[in-house]
Amino acid sequence: MQTFFTSIITSLDKGWATLIAACLAAFVSLVSMAISIAASRANARLVARLTDSTNLSKEAREYRLKQLTSFYDPVYTLLAANKSIFERIGPTSSARREKKFNDEETAEVWQKLSNEVIVPNNIRICEIIHANLHYLAESEDEAIYLEFLTHAHAYQVFKQNPYEAYRLFPFPKDIFELVKASRSGLRSGLAKHYRQSFK
């Protein structure tokens, strides 16, 4: 009889052991599945954040490229051409002051260049400012660009019919250096961004 009870207890122990083992296996499986789901969700969040970060970085890069191509590069190029002409043969140039060349001839060349290059360049700069002032760097004040607009329009009128009051509309002397510095900053920022992208 005792063997009968012992065999029942032993078989019950084996049943309980199997049940407990099955329950433990199911629990481990559930925990493993929960960890896997949590890891998948964390990975998905990380991928989403990285995608957002990449998209923001791409948008920022594209905006800086637009600032350069739509505003700073063309304004810089046109201002540089005007500056070069003015410094070489303009009314206050050393060539004119030191009378290195025939004065009448130099004055005539200046008139032609100012009418055919400087005035059209100024008009183009005004168009760029009107259309793309929203690309102005955050650190800059738009006042100097608005001052340039006033000067360019007054200069155009002055070229058609000279008048003394033109002196009320001086060329904003700092504009070239300001554009040059902002352009340089944008270019170096983009170059740095590309260098980091390819590391």
PDB file of C-alpha atoms in Angstrom:
ATOM      1  CA  MET A   1       0.000   0.000   0.000  1.00  0.00           C
ATOM      2  CA  GLN A   2       2.815   2.269   0.842  1.00  0.00           C
ATOM      3  CA  THR A   3       4.333   1.662  -2.599  1.00  0.00           C
ATOM      4  CA  PHE A   4       1.009   2.543  -4.146  1.00  0.00           C
ATOM      5  CA  PHE A   5       0.966   5.932  -2.328  1.00  0.00           C
ATOM      6  CA  THR A   6       4.620   6.466  -3.098  1.00  0.00           C
ATOM      7  CA  SER A   7       3.985   5.814  -6.789  1.00  0.00           C
ATOM      8  CA  ILE A   8       0.998   8.231  -6.742  1.00  0.00           C
ATOM      9  CA  ILE A   9       3.078  10.896  -4.985  1.00  0.00           C
ATOM     10  CA  THR A  10       5.955  10.295  -7.381  1.00  0.00           C
ATOM     11  CA  SER A  11       3.640  10.530 -10.381  1.00  0.00           C
ATOM     12  CA  LEU A  12       2.043  13.658  -8.889  1.00  0.00           C
ATOM     13  CA  ASP A  13       5.504  15.128  -8.293  1.00  0.00           C
ATOM     14  CA  LYS A  14       6.400  14.372 -11.923  1.00  0.00           C
ATOM     15  CA  GLY A  15       3.098  15.967 -13.091  1.00  0.00           C
ATOM     16  CA  TRP A  16       3.679  19.028 -10.925  1.00  0.00           C
ATOM     17  CA  ALA A  17       7.263  19.237 -12.058  1.00  0.00           C
ATOM     18  CA  THR A  18       6.143  19.027 -15.680  1.00  0.00           C
ATOM     19  CA  LEU A  19       3.433  21.608 -15.054  1.00  0.00           C
ATOM     20  CA  ILE A  20       5.837  23.927 -13.275  1.00  0.00           C
ATOM     21  CA  ALA A  21       8.412  23.465 -16.061  1.00  0.00           C
ATOM     22  CA  ALA A  22       5.751  24.185 -18.688  1.00  0.00           C
ATOM     23  CA  CYS A  23       4.609  27.271 -16.761  1.00  0.00           C
ATOM     24  CA  LEU A  24       8.198  28.477 -16.413  1.00  0.00           C
ATOM     25  CA  ALA A  25       8.818  27.909 -20.118  1.00  0.00           C
ATOM     26  CA  ALA A  26       5.639  29.832 -20.959  1.00  0.00           C
ATOM     27  CA  PHE A  27       6.654  32.653 -18.581  1.00  0.00           C
ATOM     28  CA  VAL A  28      10.159  32.833 -20.061  1.00  0.00           C
ATOM     29  CA  SER A  29       8.623  32.843 -23.533  1.00  0.00           C
ATOM     30  CA  LEU A  30       6.247  35.700 -22.577  1.00  0.00           C
ATOM     31  CA  VAL A  31       9.063  37.721 -20.997  1.00  0.00           C
ATOM     32  CA  SER A  32      11.229  37.107 -24.052  1.00  0.00           C
ATOM     33  CA  MET A  33       8.386  38.206 -26.336  1.00  0.00           C
ATOM     34  CA  ALA A  34       7.765  41.332 -24.215  1.00  0.00           C
ATOM     35  CA  ILE A  35      11.477  42.209 -24.339  1.00  0.00           C
ATOM     36  CA  SER A  36      11.507  41.618 -28.103  1.00  0.00           C
ATOM     37  CA  ILE A  37       8.450  43.860 -28.603  1.00  0.00           C
ATOM     38  CA  ALA A  38       9.938  46.577 -26.386  1.00  0.00           C
ATOM     39  CA  ALA A  39      13.228  46.369 -28.285  1.00  0.00           C
ATOM     40  CA  SER A  40      11.408  46.568 -31.624  1.00  0.00           C
ATOM     41  CA  ARG A  41       9.458  49.629 -30.461  1.00  0.00           C
ATOM     42  CA  ALA A  42      12.613  51.279 -29.134  1.00  0.00           C
ATOM     43  CA  ASN A  43      14.362  50.530 -32.418  1.00  0.00           C
ATOM     44  CA  ALA A  44      11.414  51.975 -34.367  1.00  0.00           C
ATOM     45  CA  ARG A  45      11.488  55.150 -32.222  1.00  0.00           C
ATOM     46  CA  LEU A  46      15.240  55.445 -32.750  1.00  0.00           C
ATOM     47  CA  VAL A  47      14.865  54.999 -36.509  1.00  0.00           C
ATOM     48  CA  ALA A  48      12.097  57.634 -36.547  1.00  0.00           C
ATOM     49  CA  ARG A  49      14.244  60.084 -34.553  1.00  0.00           C
ATOM     50  CA  LEU A  50      17.217  59.471 -36.821  1.00  0.00           C
ATOM     51  CA  THR A  51      15.015  59.958 -39.885  1.00  0.00           C
ATOM     52  CA  ASP A  52      13.617  63.197 -38.418  1.00  0.00           C
ATOM     53  CA  SER A  53      17.123  64.361 -37.571  1.00  0.00           C
ATOM     54  CA  THR A  54      18.362  63.477 -41.051  1.00  0.00           C
ATOM     55  CA  ASN A  55      15.402  65.241 -42.665  1.00  0.00           C
ATOM     56  CA  LEU A  56      15.937  68.358 -40.523  1.00  0.00           C
ATOM     57  CA  SER A  57      19.634  68.318 -41.346  1.00  0.00           C
ATOM     58  CA  LYS A  58      18.832  67.933 -45.039  1.00  0.00           C
ATOM     59  CA  GLU A  59      16.294  70.783 -44.897  1.00  0.00           C
ATOM     60  CA  ALA A  60      18.802  73.035 -43.128  1.00  0.00           C
ATOM     61  CA  ARG A  61      21.461  72.203 -45.713  1.00  0.00           C
ATOM     62  CA  GLU A  62      19.041  72.855 -48.587  1.00  0.00           C
ATOM     63  CA  TYR A  63      18.002  76.176 -47.014  1.00  0.00           C
ATOM     64  CA  ARG A  64      21.646  77.271 -46.727  1.00  0.00           C
ATOM     65  CA  LEU A  65      22.221  76.271 -50.352  1.00  0.00           C
ATOM     66  CA  LYS A  66      19.203  78.378 -51.349  1.00  0.00           C
ATOM     67  CA  GLN A  67      20.562  81.302 -49.330  1.00  0.00           C
ATOM     68  CA  LEU A  68      23.800  81.036 -51.277  1.00  0.00           C
ATOM     69  CA  THR A  69      22.446  80.385 -54.759  1.00  0.00           C
ATOM     70  CA  SER A  70      19.389  82.651 -54.637  1.00  0.00           C
ATOM     71  CA  PHE A  71      20.749  85.550 -52.600  1.00  0.00           C
ATOM     72  CA  TYR A  72      24.361  85.813 -51.471  1.00  0.00           C
ATOM     73  CA  ASP A  73      26.231  84.444 -54.517  1.00  0.00           C
ATOM     74  CA  PRO A  74      24.470  86.596 -57.129  1.00  0.00           C
ATOM     75  CA  VAL A  75      24.473  89.742 -54.952  1.00  0.00           C
ATOM     76  CA  TYR A  76      28.158  89.222 -54.155  1.00  0.00           C
ATOM     77  CA  THR A  77      29.081  88.678 -57.811  1.00  0.00           C
ATOM     78  CA  LEU A  78      27.218  91.769 -59.024  1.00  0.00           C
ATOM     79  CA  LEU A  79      28.519  93.972 -56.199  1.00  0.00           C
ATOM     80  CA  ALA A  80      32.075  92.719 -56.832  1.00  0.00           C
ATOM     81  CA  ALA A  81      31.847  93.661 -60.517  1.00  0.00           C
ATOM     82  CA  ASN A  82      30.507  97.125 -59.645  1.00  0.00           C
ATOM     83  CA  LYS A  83      33.177  97.607 -56.975  1.00  0.00           C
ATOM     84  CA  SER A  84      35.963  96.630 -59.362  1.00  0.00           C
ATOM     85  CA  ILE A  85      34.786  99.057 -62.045  1.00  0.00           C
ATOM     86  CA  PHE A  86      34.267 101.894 -59.551  1.00  0.00           C
ATOM     87  CA  GLU A  87      37.671 101.417 -57.901  1.00  0.00           C
ATOM     88  CA  ARG A  88      39.520 101.208 -61.229  1.00  0.00           C
ATOM     89  CA  ILE A  89      37.916 103.997 -63.230  1.00  0.00           C
ATOM     90  CA  GLY A  90      35.210 105.642 -61.101  1.00  0.00           C
ATOM     91  CA  PRO A  91      35.292 109.387 -60.251  1.00  0.00           C
ATOM     92  CA  THR A  92      37.357 108.817 -57.068  1.00  0.00           C
ATOM     93  CA  SER A  93      39.695 106.138 -58.483  1.00  0.00           C
ATOM     94  CA  SER A  94      43.458 106.623 -58.419  1.00  0.00           C
ATOM     95  CA  ALA A  95      43.474 106.488 -62.252  1.00  0.00           C
ATOM     96  CA  ARG A  96      41.203 109.555 -62.301  1.00  0.00           C
ATOM     97  CA  ARG A  97      42.819 111.407 -59.388  1.00  0.00           C
ATOM     98  CA  GLU A  98      46.387 110.911 -60.631  1.00  0.00           C
ATOM     99  CA  LYS A  99      45.363 111.574 -64.242  1.00  0.00           C
ATOM    100  CA  LYS A 100      47.258 108.507 -65.445  1.00  0.00           C
ATOM    101  CA  PHE A 101      45.132 108.443 -68.599  1.00  0.00           C
ATOM    102  CA  ASN A 102      43.426 110.966 -70.819  1.00  0.00           C
ATOM    103  CA  ASP A 103      40.755 112.475 -68.549  1.00  0.00           C
ATOM    104  CA  GLU A 104      38.077 112.842 -71.234  1.00  0.00           C
ATOM    105  CA  GLU A 105      38.594 109.298 -72.415  1.00  0.00           C
ATOM    106  CA  THR A 106      38.534 107.928 -68.854  1.00  0.00           C
ATOM    107  CA  ALA A 107      35.357 109.877 -68.048  1.00  0.00           C
ATOM    108  CA  GLU A 108      33.727 108.523 -71.215  1.00  0.00           C
ATOM    109  CA  VAL A 109      34.678 104.929 -70.373  1.00  0.00           C
ATOM    110  CA  TRP A 110      33.352 105.442 -66.844  1.00  0.00           C
ATOM    111  CA  GLN A 111      30.049 106.790 -68.220  1.00  0.00           C
ATOM    112  CA  LYS A 112      29.688 103.800 -70.539  1.00  0.00           C
ATOM    113  CA  LEU A 113      30.546 101.253 -67.837  1.00  0.00           C
ATOM    114  CA  SER A 114      28.286 102.860 -65.265  1.00  0.00           C
ATOM    115  CA  ASN A 115      25.377 102.977 -67.755  1.00  0.00           C
ATOM    116  CA  GLU A 116      25.911  99.555 -69.305  1.00  0.00           C
ATOM    117  CA  VAL A 117      27.197  97.539 -66.325  1.00  0.00           C
ATOM    118  CA  ILE A 118      26.692  99.236 -62.955  1.00  0.00           C
ATOM    119  CA  VAL A 119      23.097 100.414 -63.466  1.00  0.00           C
ATOM    120  CA  PRO A 120      21.923  97.013 -64.866  1.00  0.00           C
ATOM    121  CA  ASN A 121      23.804  95.210 -62.067  1.00  0.00           C
ATOM    122  CA  ASN A 122      22.095  97.462 -59.516  1.00  0.00           C
ATOM    123  CA  ILE A 123      18.709  96.706 -61.070  1.00  0.00           C
ATOM    124  CA  ARG A 124      19.441  92.980 -60.892  1.00  0.00           C
ATOM    125  CA  ILE A 125      20.563  93.284 -57.238  1.00  0.00           C
ATOM    126  CA  CYS A 126      17.306  95.124 -56.462  1.00  0.00           C
ATOM    127  CA  GLU A 127      15.323  92.321 -58.107  1.00  0.00           C
ATOM    128  CA  ILE A 128      17.212  89.715 -56.055  1.00  0.00           C
ATOM    129  CA  ILE A 129      16.619  91.649 -52.831  1.00  0.00           C
ATOM    130  CA  HIS A 130      12.910  92.063 -53.624  1.00  0.00           C
ATOM    131  CA  ALA A 131      12.459  88.382 -54.446  1.00  0.00           C
ATOM    132  CA  ASN A 132      14.788  86.767 -51.901  1.00  0.00           C
ATOM    133  CA  LEU A 133      15.184  88.983 -48.852  1.00  0.00           C
ATOM    134  CA  HIS A 134      13.648  86.128 -46.837  1.00  0.00           C
ATOM    135  CA  TYR A 135      16.980  84.268 -47.337  1.00  0.00           C
ATOM    136  CA  LEU A 136      18.793  86.918 -45.316  1.00  0.00           C
ATOM    137  CA  ALA A 137      20.992  85.402 -42.585  1.00  0.00           C
ATOM    138  CA  GLU A 138      19.465  85.617 -39.101  1.00  0.00           C
ATOM    139  CA  SER A 139      22.407  87.647 -37.830  1.00  0.00           C
ATOM    140  CA  GLU A 140      21.881  90.368 -40.443  1.00  0.00           C
ATOM    141  CA  ASP A 141      19.695  93.445 -40.421  1.00  0.00           C
ATOM    142  CA  GLU A 142      17.754  94.136 -43.605  1.00  0.00           C
ATOM    143  CA  ALA A 143      18.235  97.907 -43.240  1.00  0.00           C
ATOM    144  CA  ILE A 144      21.447  98.003 -45.277  1.00  0.00           C
ATOM    145  CA  TYR A 145      19.745  96.147 -48.138  1.00  0.00           C
ATOM    146  CA  LEU A 146      16.824  98.556 -48.082  1.00  0.00           C
ATOM    147  CA  GLU A 147      19.336 101.409 -48.093  1.00  0.00           C
ATOM    148  CA  PHE A 148      20.950  99.849 -51.172  1.00  0.00           C
ATOM    149  CA  LEU A 149      17.549  99.723 -52.916  1.00  0.00           C
ATOM    150  CA  THR A 150      17.064 103.442 -52.321  1.00  0.00           C
ATOM    151  CA  HIS A 151      20.596 104.219 -53.523  1.00  0.00           C
ATOM    152  CA  ALA A 152      20.248 102.078 -56.675  1.00  0.00           C
ATOM    153  CA  HIS A 153      16.982 103.733 -57.712  1.00  0.00           C
ATOM    154  CA  ALA A 154      18.368 107.211 -57.003  1.00  0.00           C
ATOM    155  CA  TYR A 155      21.543 106.401 -58.972  1.00  0.00           C
ATOM    156  CA  GLN A 156      19.478 105.271 -61.949  1.00  0.00           C
ATOM    157  CA  VAL A 157      17.619 108.606 -61.924  1.00  0.00           C
ATOM    158  CA  PHE A 158      20.905 110.487 -61.413  1.00  0.00           C
ATOM    159  CA  LYS A 159      22.435 108.790 -64.481  1.00  0.00           C
ATOM    160  CA  GLN A 160      19.512 110.063 -66.580  1.00  0.00           C
ATOM    161  CA  ASN A 161      19.665 113.592 -65.182  1.00  0.00           C
ATOM    162  CA  PRO A 162      22.404 114.528 -62.648  1.00  0.00           C
ATOM    163  CA  TYR A 163      21.239 116.439 -59.564  1.00  0.00           C
ATOM    164  CA  GLU A 164      22.913 117.566 -56.330  1.00  0.00           C
ATOM    165  CA  ALA A 165      20.357 115.934 -54.022  1.00  0.00           C
ATOM    166  CA  TYR A 166      21.735 112.560 -55.167  1.00  0.00           C
ATOM    167  CA  ARG A 167      24.130 112.932 -52.219  1.00  0.00           C
ATOM    168  CA  LEU A 168      21.143 112.191 -49.972  1.00  0.00           C
ATOM    169  CA  PHE A 169      21.242 108.587 -51.242  1.00  0.00           C
ATOM    170  CA  PRO A 170      24.804 107.373 -50.632  1.00  0.00           C
ATOM    171  CA  PHE A 171      25.970 103.893 -51.470  1.00  0.00           C
ATOM    172  CA  PRO A 172      25.939 101.810 -48.249  1.00  0.00           C
ATOM    173  CA  LYS A 173      29.694 101.198 -48.045  1.00  0.00           C
ATOM    174  CA  ASP A 174      29.492  98.233 -45.657  1.00  0.00           C
ATOM    175  CA  ILE A 175      27.181  96.173 -47.863  1.00  0.00           C
ATOM    176  CA  PHE A 176      29.911  94.486 -49.899  1.00  0.00           C
ATOM    177  CA  GLU A 177      31.866  93.331 -46.834  1.00  0.00           C
ATOM    178  CA  LEU A 178      28.661  92.231 -45.128  1.00  0.00           C
ATOM    179  CA  VAL A 179      27.568  90.128 -48.116  1.00  0.00           C
ATOM    180  CA  LYS A 180      31.087  88.743 -48.473  1.00  0.00           C
ATOM    181  CA  ALA A 181      31.238  87.733 -44.777  1.00  0.00           C
ATOM    182  CA  SER A 182      27.751  86.153 -44.765  1.00  0.00           C
ATOM    183  CA  ARG A 183      28.514  84.284 -47.985  1.00  0.00           C
ATOM    184  CA  SER A 184      31.803  83.043 -46.577  1.00  0.00           C
ATOM    185  CA  GLY A 185      30.106  81.894 -43.356  1.00  0.00           C
ATOM    186  CA  LEU A 186      27.447  79.969 -45.266  1.00  0.00           C
ATOM    187  CA  ARG A 187      30.025  78.363 -47.558  1.00  0.00           C
ATOM    188  CA  SER A 188      32.250  77.239 -44.680  1.00  0.00           C
ATOM    189  CA  GLY A 189      29.202  75.950 -42.755  1.00  0.00           C
ATOM    190  CA  LEU A 190      28.135  73.872 -45.748  1.00  0.00           C
ATOM    191  CA  ALA A 191      31.676  72.592 -46.314  1.00  0.00           C
ATOM    192  CA  LYS A 192      31.884  71.568 -42.648  1.00  0.00           C
ATOM    193  CA  HIS A 193      28.517  69.818 -42.906  1.00  0.00           C
ATOM    194  CA  TYR A 194      29.614  67.868 -45.987  1.00  0.00           C
ATOM    195  CA  ARG A 195      32.931  66.897 -44.375  1.00  0.00           C
ATOM    196  CA  GLN A 196      31.056  65.515 -41.353  1.00  0.00           C
ATOM    197  CA  SER A 197      28.600  63.674 -43.618  1.00  0.00           C
ATOM    198  CA  PHE A 198      31.374  61.776 -45.358  1.00  0.00           C
ATOM    199  CA  LYS A 199      33.250  60.728 -42.203  1.00  0.00           C
TER     200      LYS A 199
END
